[in-house]
Coordinates of C-alpha atoms in Angstrom, one line a residue:
X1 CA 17.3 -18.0 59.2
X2 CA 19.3 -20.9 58.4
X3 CA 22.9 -20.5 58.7
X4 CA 25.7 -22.5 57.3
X5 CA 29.3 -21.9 58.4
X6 CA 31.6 -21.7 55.6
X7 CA 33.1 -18.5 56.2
X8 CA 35.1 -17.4 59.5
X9 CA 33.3 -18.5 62.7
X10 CA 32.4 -15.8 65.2
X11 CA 32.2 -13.1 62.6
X12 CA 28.9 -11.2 63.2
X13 CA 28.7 -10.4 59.1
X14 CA 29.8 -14.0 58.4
X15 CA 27.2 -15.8 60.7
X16 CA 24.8 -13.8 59.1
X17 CA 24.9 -14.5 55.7
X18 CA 22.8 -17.9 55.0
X19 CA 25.2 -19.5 52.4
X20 CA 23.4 -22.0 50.5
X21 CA 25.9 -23.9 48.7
X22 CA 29.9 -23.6 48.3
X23 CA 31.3 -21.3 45.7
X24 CA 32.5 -23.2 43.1
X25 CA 35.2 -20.2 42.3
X26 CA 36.2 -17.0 44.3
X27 CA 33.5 -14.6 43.7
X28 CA 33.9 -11.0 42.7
X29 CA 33.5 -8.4 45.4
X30 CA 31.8 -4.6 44.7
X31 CA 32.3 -2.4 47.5
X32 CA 29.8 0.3 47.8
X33 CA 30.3 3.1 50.5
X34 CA 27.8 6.4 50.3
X35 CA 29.5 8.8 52.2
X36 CA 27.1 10.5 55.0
X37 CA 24.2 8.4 53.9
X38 CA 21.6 8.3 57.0
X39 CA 20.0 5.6 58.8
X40 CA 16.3 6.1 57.3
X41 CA 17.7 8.1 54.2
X42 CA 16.5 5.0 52.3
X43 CA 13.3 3.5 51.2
X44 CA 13.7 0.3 52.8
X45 CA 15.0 1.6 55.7
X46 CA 11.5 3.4 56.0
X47 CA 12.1 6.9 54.0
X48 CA 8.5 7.7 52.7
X49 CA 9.7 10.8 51.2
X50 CA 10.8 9.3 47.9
X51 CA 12.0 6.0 46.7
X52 CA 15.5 4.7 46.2
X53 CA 14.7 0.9 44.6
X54 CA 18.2 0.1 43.4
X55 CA 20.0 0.5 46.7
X56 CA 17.0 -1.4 48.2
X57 CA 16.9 -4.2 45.7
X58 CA 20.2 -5.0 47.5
X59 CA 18.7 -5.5 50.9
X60 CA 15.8 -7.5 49.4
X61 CA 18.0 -9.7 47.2
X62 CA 20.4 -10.3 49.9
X63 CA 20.5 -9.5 54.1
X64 CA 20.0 -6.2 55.5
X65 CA 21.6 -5.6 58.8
X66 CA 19.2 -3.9 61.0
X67 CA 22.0 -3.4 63.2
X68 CA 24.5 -2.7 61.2
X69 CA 27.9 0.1 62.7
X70 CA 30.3 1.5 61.5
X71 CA 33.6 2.4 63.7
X72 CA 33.7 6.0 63.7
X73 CA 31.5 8.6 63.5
X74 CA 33.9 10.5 60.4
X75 CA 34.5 9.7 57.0
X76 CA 38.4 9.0 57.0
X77 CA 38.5 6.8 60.2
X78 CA 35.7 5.3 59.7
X79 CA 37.4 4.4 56.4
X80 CA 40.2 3.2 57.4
X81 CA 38.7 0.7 59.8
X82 CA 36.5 -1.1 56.9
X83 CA 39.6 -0.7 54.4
X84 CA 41.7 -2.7 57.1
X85 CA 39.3 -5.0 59.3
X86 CA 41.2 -3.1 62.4
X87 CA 39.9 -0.4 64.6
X88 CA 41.6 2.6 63.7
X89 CA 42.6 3.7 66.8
X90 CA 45.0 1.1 66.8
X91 CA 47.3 2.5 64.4
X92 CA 46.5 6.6 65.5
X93 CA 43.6 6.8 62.5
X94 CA 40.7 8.0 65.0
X95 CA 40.4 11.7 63.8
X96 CA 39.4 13.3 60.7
X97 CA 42.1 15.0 58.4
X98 CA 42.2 17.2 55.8
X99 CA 44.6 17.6 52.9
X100 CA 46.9 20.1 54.2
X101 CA 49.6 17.8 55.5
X102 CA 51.9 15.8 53.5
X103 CA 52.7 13.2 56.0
X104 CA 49.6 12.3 57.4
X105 CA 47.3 9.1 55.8
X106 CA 46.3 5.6 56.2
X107 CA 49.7 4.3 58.0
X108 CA 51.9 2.5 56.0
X109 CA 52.3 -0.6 57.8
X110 CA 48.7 -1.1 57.4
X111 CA 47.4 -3.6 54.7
X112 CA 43.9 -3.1 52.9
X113 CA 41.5 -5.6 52.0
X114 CA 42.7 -4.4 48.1
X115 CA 46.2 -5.3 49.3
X116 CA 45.3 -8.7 51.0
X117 CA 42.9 -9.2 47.8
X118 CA 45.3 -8.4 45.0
X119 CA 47.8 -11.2 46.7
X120 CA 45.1 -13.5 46.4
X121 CA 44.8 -13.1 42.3
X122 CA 42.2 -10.2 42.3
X123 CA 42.6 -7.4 39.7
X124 CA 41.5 -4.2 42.3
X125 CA 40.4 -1.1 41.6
X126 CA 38.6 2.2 43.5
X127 CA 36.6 5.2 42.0
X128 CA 35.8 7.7 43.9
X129 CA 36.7 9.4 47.0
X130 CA 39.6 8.2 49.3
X131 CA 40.4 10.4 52.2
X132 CA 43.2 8.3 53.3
X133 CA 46.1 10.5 52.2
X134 CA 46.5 12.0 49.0
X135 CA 50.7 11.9 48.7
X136 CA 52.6 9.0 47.2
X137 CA 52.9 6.8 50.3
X138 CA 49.3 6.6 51.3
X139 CA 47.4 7.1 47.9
X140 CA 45.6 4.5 46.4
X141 CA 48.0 3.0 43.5
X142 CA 50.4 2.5 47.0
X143 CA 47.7 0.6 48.7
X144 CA 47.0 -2.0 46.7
X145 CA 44.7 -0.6 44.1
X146 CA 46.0 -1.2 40.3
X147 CA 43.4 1.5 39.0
X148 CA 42.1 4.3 40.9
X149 CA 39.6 6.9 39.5
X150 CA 38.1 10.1 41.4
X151 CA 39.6 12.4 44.5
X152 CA 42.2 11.6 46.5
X153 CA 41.1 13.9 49.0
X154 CA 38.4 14.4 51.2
X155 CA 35.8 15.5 48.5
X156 CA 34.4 17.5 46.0
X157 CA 31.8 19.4 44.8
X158 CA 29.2 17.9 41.8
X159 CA 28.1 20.4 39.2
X160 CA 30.3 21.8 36.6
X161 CA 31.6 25.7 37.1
X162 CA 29.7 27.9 35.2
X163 CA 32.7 29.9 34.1
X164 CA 35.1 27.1 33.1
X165 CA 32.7 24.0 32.5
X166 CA 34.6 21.5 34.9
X167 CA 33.4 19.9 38.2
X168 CA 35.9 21.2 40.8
X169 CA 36.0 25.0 39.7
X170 CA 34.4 27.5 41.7
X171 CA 34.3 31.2 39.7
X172 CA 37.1 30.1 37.5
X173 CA 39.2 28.6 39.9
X174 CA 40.4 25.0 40.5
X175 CA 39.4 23.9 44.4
X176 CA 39.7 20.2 44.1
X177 CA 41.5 17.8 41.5
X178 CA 40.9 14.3 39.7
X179 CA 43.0 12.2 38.4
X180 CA 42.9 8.3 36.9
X181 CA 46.3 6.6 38.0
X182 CA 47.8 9.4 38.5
X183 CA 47.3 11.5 36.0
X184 CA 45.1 14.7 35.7
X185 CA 41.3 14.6 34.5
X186 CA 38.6 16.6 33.7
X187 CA 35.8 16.4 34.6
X188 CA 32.2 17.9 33.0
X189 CA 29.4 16.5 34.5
X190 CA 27.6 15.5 37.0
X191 CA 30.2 13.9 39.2
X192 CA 27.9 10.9 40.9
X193 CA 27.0 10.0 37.2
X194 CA 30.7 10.0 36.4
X195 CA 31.7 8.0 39.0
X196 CA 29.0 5.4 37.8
X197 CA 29.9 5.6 34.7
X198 CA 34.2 4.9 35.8
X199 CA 32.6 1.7 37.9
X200 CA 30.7 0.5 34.8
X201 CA 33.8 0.6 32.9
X202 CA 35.9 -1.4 35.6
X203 CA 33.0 -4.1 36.0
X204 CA 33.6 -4.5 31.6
X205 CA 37.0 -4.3 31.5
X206 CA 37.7 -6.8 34.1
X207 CA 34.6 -9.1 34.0
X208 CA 36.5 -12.1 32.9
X209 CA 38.7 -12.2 36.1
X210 CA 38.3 -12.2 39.9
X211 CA 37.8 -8.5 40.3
X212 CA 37.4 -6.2 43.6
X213 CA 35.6 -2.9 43.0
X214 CA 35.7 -0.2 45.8
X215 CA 32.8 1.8 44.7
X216 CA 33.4 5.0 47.2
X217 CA 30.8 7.8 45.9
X218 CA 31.0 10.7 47.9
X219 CA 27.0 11.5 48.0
X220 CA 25.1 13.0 49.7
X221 CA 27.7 14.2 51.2
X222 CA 27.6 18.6 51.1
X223 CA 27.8 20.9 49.4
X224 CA 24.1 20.4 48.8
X225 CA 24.1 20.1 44.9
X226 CA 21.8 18.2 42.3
X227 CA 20.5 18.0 39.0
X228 CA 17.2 19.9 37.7
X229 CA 16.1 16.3 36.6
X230 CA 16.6 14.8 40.0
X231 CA 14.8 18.1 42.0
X232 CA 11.8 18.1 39.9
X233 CA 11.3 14.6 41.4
X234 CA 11.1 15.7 44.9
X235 CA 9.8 19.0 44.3
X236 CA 7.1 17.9 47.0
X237 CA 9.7 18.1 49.5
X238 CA 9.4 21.8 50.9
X239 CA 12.7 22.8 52.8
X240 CA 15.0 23.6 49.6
X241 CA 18.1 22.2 51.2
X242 CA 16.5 19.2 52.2
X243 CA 14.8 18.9 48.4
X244 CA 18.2 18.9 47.1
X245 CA 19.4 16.6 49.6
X246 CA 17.1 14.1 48.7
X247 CA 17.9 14.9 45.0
X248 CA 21.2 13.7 45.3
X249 CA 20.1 10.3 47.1
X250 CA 17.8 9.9 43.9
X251 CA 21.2 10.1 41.4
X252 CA 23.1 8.0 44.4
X253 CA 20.6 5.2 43.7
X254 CA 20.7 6.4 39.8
X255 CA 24.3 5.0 39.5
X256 CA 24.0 2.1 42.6
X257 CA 21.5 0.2 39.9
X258 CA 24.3 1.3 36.8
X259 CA 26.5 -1.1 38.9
X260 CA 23.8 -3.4 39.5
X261 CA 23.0 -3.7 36.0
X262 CA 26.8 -4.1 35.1
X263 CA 27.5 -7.0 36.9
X264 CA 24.4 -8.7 35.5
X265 CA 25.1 -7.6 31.8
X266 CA 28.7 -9.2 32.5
X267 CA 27.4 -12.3 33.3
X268 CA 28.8 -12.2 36.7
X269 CA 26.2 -11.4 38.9
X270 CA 25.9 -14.8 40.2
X271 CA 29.5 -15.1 41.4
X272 CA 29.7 -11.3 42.4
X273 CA 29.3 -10.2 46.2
X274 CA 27.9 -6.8 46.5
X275 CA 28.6 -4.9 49.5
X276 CA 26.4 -1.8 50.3
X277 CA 26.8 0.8 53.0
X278 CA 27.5 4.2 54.4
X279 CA 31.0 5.6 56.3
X280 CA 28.6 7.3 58.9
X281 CA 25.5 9.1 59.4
X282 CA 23.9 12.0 58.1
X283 CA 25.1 15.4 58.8
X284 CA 22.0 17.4 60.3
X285 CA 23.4 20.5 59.7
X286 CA 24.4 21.6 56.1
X287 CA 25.8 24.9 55.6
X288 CA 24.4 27.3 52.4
X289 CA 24.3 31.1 52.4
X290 CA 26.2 30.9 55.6
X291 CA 22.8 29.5 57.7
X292 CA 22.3 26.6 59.1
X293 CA 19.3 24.0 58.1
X294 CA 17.9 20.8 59.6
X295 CA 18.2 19.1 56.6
X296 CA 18.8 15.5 57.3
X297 CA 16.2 14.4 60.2
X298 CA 16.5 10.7 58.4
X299 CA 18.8 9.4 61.6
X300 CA 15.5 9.1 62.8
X301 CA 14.4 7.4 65.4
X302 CA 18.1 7.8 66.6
X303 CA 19.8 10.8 68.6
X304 CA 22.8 12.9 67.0
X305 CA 24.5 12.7 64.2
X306 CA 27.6 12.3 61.9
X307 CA 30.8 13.6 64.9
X308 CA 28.5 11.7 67.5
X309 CA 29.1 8.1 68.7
X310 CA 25.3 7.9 69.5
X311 CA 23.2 5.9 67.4
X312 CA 22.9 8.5 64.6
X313 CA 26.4 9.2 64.0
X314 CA 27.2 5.1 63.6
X315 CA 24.4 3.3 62.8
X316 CA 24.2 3.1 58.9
X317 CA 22.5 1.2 55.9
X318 CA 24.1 -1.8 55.8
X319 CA 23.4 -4.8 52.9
X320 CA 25.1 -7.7 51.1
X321 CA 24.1 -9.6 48.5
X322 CA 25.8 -12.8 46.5
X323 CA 23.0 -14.5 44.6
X324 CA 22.8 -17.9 45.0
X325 CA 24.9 -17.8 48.1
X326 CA 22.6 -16.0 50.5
X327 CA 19.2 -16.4 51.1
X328 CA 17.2 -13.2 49.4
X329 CA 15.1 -11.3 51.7
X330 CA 16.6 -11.9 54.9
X331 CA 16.9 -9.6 58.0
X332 CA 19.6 -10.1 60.7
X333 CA 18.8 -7.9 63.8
X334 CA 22.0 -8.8 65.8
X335 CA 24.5 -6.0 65.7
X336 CA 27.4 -6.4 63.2
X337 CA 30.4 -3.9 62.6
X338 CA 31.8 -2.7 59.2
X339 CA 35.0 -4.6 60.4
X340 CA 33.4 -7.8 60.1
X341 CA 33.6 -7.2 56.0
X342 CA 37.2 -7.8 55.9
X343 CA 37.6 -11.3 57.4
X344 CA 34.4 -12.2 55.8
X345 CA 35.5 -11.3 52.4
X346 CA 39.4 -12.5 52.9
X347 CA 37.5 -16.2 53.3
X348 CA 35.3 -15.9 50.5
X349 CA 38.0 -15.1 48.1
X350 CA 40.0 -17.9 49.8

């Protein structure tokens, strides 16, 4: 492969990426992070199980990284590392939280690439789940996103509460919250087709500006939960939980090729960089009923899984894409880390 230097030398991600001519204007920059998304849990990583051709139409329009890691084996570090181009245990982000403390998050001192991006003239939004503190100081709308959309927390369920209608209700009871800047939302559907449908928006409303989109969807990530639509398209798949697991991959892809499709309906999608990859890898054991199942063997041919710094637990899907800019079809088999994004996109957007 070709390689032409223009971005920051040394950078694994940069290096990779055959550019073929220089940008004539900063390009626009989608961010898409599945959250617990394995290894081989796609088709072009090899899944034969079903197909997933919008996620893949990334790798094959752009560079898939066969080698691609991620920094920690949890959501939230593994976050924050991406979100700051810094290894998180250099600012005491190496464990996984959850909500229950006020003063823990993303430190402050820390700058984002939607900090570092909105300095250099982007508008900057998120949709989805954050996991890097959910009070004022660490939330998004404090970390340099101007719209945020989704959980602030560590997660939600998907399907809406038989009892009350709304996602985020179990037998009539609120369990998690969502808000859009702030302010309270309901929400009554399927929550991966809602969180398309927020990016979708963003990608309208912002089309004729330098925009970065941090698409962070929180599938597959449990509770196990999908449409009837999706499961009757794997009902070959025997194990139930692992039928619904791949279920929710299906809607995953669903609302990956919304965004797809926005860009290009914008007009955009030559100047736009889209960014595809998962915060760690699959979760081989999924609690339901209070059992256990072996429902995601996809880290295959890899040992352990997500909580393990072996290859299972850190090795994800990892793709970009910038038509135009990078050669389509290429494969880069060198390893390259999830921190690498940050420099790379910091000298893209100039």
């Amino acid at each position: 492969m070709k390689l032409r230097k223009t971005m920051i030398a040394g950078v694994a991600v940069a290096g990779a990426l055959n550019v073929l001519s220089a940008p004539v204007q900063a390009p626009n920059v989608v961010l898409i992070a599945a959250d617990d998304l394995g290894y081989g849990d796609l088709s072009v990583q090899g899944c034969d199980l079903y197909e997933t051709p919008r996620i893949d139409s990334i790798a094959r329009q752009g560079v898939r990284f066969t080698d691609g890691y991620v920094t920690a084996a949890y959501c939230s570090p593994s976050r924050a590392g991406f979100l700051t181009g810094r290894y998180q245990q250099r600012f005491g982000h190496e464990v996984l939280f959850w909500n229950n403390n006020a003063n823990i998050g993303l430190p402050v001192g820390e700058k984002t690439l939607a900090d570092r991006l909105r300095d250099a003239g982007y508008v900057t939004g998120m949709v989805g789940k954050w996991h890097l503190g959910k009070e004022k100081p660490f939330h998004p709308m404090s970390r340099g996103f101007s719209e945020f959309f989704g959980d602030a927390g560590h997660g939600s369920n998907y399907l809406p509460d038989p009892e009350t209608g709304l996602v985020g209700w179990q037998n009539g009871k609120q369990i998690y919250s969502f808000e859009r800047n702030g302010e309270p939302v309901e929400i009554r559907k399927y929550l991966t087709d809602v969180y398309a449908d927020e990016c979708v928006s963003f990608i309208q409303q912002h089309s004729g500006h330098p925009f970065f989109l941090y698409a962070a969807f929180n599938a597959p990530h449990a509770p196990m939960e999908a449409l009837p639509q999706d499961l009757e398209r794997v009902k070959h798949i025997g194990n139930p939980v692992r039928r619904t697991y791949a279920a929710m991959i299906l809607a995953l892809d669903r609302g990956v090729g919304r965004i797809l499709d926005a860009v290009k309906e914008s007009g955009q999608e030559d100047n736009t960089m889209i960014v595809f990859l998962s915060d760690n890898g699959s979760n081989a054991l999924s609690r339901g009923s209070g059992r256990h199942y072996e429902c995601h063997p996809e880290n295959a041919p890899f040992r352990g899984v997500k909580g393990l710094l072996t290859e299972g637990g850190v090795r994800v899907p990892f793709f970009i894409k910038w038509p135009g800019q990078i050669d389509a079809g290429a494969v880069y088999q060198n390893p390259v880390s999830s921190l690498d994004l940050a420099p790379t996109l910091f000298t893209v957007a100039g």
